[in-house]
PDB file of C-alpha atoms in Angstrom:
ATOM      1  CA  UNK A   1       8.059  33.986   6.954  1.00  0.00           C
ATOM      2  CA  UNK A   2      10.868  33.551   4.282  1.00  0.00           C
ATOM      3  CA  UNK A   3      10.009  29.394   4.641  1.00  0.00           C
ATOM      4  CA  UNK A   4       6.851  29.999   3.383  1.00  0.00           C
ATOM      5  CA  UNK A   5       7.588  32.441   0.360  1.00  0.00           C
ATOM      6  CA  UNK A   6      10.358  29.588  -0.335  1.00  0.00           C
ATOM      7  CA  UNK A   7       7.885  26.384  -0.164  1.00  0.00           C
ATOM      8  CA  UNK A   8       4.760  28.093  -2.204  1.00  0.00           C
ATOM      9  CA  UNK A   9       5.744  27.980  -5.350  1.00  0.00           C
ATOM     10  CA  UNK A  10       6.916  24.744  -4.986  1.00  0.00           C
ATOM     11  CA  UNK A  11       3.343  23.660  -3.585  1.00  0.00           C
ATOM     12  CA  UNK A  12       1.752  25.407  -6.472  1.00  0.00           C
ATOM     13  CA  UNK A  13       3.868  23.498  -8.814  1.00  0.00           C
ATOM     14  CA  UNK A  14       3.491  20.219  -7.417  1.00  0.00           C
ATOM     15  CA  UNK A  15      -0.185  20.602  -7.925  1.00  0.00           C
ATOM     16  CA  UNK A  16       0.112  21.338 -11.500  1.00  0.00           C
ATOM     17  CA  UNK A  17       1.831  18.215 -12.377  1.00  0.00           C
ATOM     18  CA  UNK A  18       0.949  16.117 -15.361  1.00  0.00           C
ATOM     19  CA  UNK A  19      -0.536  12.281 -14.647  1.00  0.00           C
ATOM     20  CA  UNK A  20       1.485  10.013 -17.073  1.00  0.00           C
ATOM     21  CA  UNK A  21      -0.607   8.820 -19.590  1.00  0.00           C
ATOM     22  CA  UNK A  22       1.712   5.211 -20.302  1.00  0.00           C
ATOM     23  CA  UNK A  23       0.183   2.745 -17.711  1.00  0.00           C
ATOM     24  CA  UNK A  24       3.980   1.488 -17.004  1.00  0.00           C
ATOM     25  CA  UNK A  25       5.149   4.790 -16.424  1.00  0.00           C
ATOM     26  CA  UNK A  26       1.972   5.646 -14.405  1.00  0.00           C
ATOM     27  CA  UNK A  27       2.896   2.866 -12.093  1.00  0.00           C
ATOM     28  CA  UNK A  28       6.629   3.672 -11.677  1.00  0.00           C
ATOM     29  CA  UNK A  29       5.185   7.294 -11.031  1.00  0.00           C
ATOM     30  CA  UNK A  30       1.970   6.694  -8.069  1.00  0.00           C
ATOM     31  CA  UNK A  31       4.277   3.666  -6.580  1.00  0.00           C
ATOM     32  CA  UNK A  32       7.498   6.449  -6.405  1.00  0.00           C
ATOM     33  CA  UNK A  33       4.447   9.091  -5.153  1.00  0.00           C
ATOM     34  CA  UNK A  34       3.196   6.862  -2.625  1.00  0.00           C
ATOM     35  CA  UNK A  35       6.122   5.773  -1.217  1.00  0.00           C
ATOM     36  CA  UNK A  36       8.027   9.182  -0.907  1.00  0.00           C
ATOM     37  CA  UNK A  37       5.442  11.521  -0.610  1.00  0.00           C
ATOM     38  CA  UNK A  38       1.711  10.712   0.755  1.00  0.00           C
ATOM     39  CA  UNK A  39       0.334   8.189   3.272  1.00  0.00           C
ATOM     40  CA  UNK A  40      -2.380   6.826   1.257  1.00  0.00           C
ATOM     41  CA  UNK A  41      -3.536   6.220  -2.501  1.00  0.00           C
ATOM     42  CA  UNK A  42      -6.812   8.150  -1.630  1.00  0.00           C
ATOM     43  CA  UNK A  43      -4.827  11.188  -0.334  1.00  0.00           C
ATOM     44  CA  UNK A  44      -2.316  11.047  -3.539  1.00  0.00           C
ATOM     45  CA  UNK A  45      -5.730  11.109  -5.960  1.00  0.00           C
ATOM     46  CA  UNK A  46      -7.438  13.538  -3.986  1.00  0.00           C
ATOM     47  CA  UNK A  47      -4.172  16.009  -4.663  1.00  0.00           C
ATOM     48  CA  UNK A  48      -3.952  14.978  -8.199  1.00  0.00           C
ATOM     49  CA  UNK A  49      -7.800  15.267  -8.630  1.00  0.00           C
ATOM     50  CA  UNK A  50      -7.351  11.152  -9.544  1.00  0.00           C
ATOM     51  CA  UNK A  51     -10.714   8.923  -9.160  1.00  0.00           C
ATOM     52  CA  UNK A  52      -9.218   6.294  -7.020  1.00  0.00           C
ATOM     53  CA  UNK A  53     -11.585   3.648  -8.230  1.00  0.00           C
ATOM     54  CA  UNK A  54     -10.600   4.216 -11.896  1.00  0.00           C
ATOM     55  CA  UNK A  55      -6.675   4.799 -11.235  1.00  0.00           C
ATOM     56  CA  UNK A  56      -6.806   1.057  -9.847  1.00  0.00           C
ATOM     57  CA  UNK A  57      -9.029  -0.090 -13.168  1.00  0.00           C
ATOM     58  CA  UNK A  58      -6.258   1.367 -15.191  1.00  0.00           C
ATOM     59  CA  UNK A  59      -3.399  -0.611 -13.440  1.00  0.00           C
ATOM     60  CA  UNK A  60      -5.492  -3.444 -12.899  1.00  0.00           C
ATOM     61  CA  UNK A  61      -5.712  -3.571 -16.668  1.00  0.00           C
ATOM     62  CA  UNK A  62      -1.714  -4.352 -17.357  1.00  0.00           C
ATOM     63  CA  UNK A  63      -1.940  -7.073 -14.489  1.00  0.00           C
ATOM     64  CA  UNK A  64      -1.095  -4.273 -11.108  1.00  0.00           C
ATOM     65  CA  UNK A  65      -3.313  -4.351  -7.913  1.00  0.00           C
ATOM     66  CA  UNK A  66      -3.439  -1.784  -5.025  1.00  0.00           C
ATOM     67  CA  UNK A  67      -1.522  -3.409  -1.943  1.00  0.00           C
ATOM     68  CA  UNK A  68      -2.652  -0.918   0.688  1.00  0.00           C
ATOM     69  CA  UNK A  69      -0.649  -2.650   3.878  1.00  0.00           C
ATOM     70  CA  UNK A  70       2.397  -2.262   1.604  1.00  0.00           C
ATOM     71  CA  UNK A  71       1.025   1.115   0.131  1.00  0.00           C
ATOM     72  CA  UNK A  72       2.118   0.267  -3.572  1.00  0.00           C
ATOM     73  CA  UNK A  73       0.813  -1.363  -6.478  1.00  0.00           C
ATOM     74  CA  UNK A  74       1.836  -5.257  -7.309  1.00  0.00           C
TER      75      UNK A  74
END
C-alpha cells in the first residue's frame, strides 16, 4: 500500500511533462525516453499524447530517422 502512495505522484508527474520544443533537444530527449524508459516509439507518444507520424516528420526535418530494431533515432 505505502508503494503505491509513493509511486503516484511520480506517475502523475511524469505525465505532465513538457515535449521540448528545440528539434536537437527533442532528439536527445525521445532517444534518452526510449532507451530508459518505454519499449516502443508508439508507446512513448501514446503517453505523451505525441502523433507518431508527425514526431518522425519533425526529426526527419534536421536529417534524424526512426531506427525501430535499434529503438532510437539516427
Amino acid at each position: 500500500r505505502d508503494l503505491f502512495i509513493n509511486l503516484s505522484p511520480y506517475a502523475e508527474r511524469k505525465q505532465k511533462m513538457n515535449i521540448p520544443k528545440d528539434p536537437m533537444i527533442l532528439l536527445s530527449f525521445v532517444n534518452t525516453k526510449l532507451r530508459d524508459e518505454y519499449r516502443s516509439l508508439e508507446e512513448f507518444c501514446k503517453e505523451h499524447n505525441l502523433d507518431v507520424e508527425a514526431l518522425k516528420k519533425k526529426l526527419e526535418e534536421i536529417g534524424f530517422q526512426y531506427n525501430a530494431k535499434l529503438k532510437q533515432f539516427k
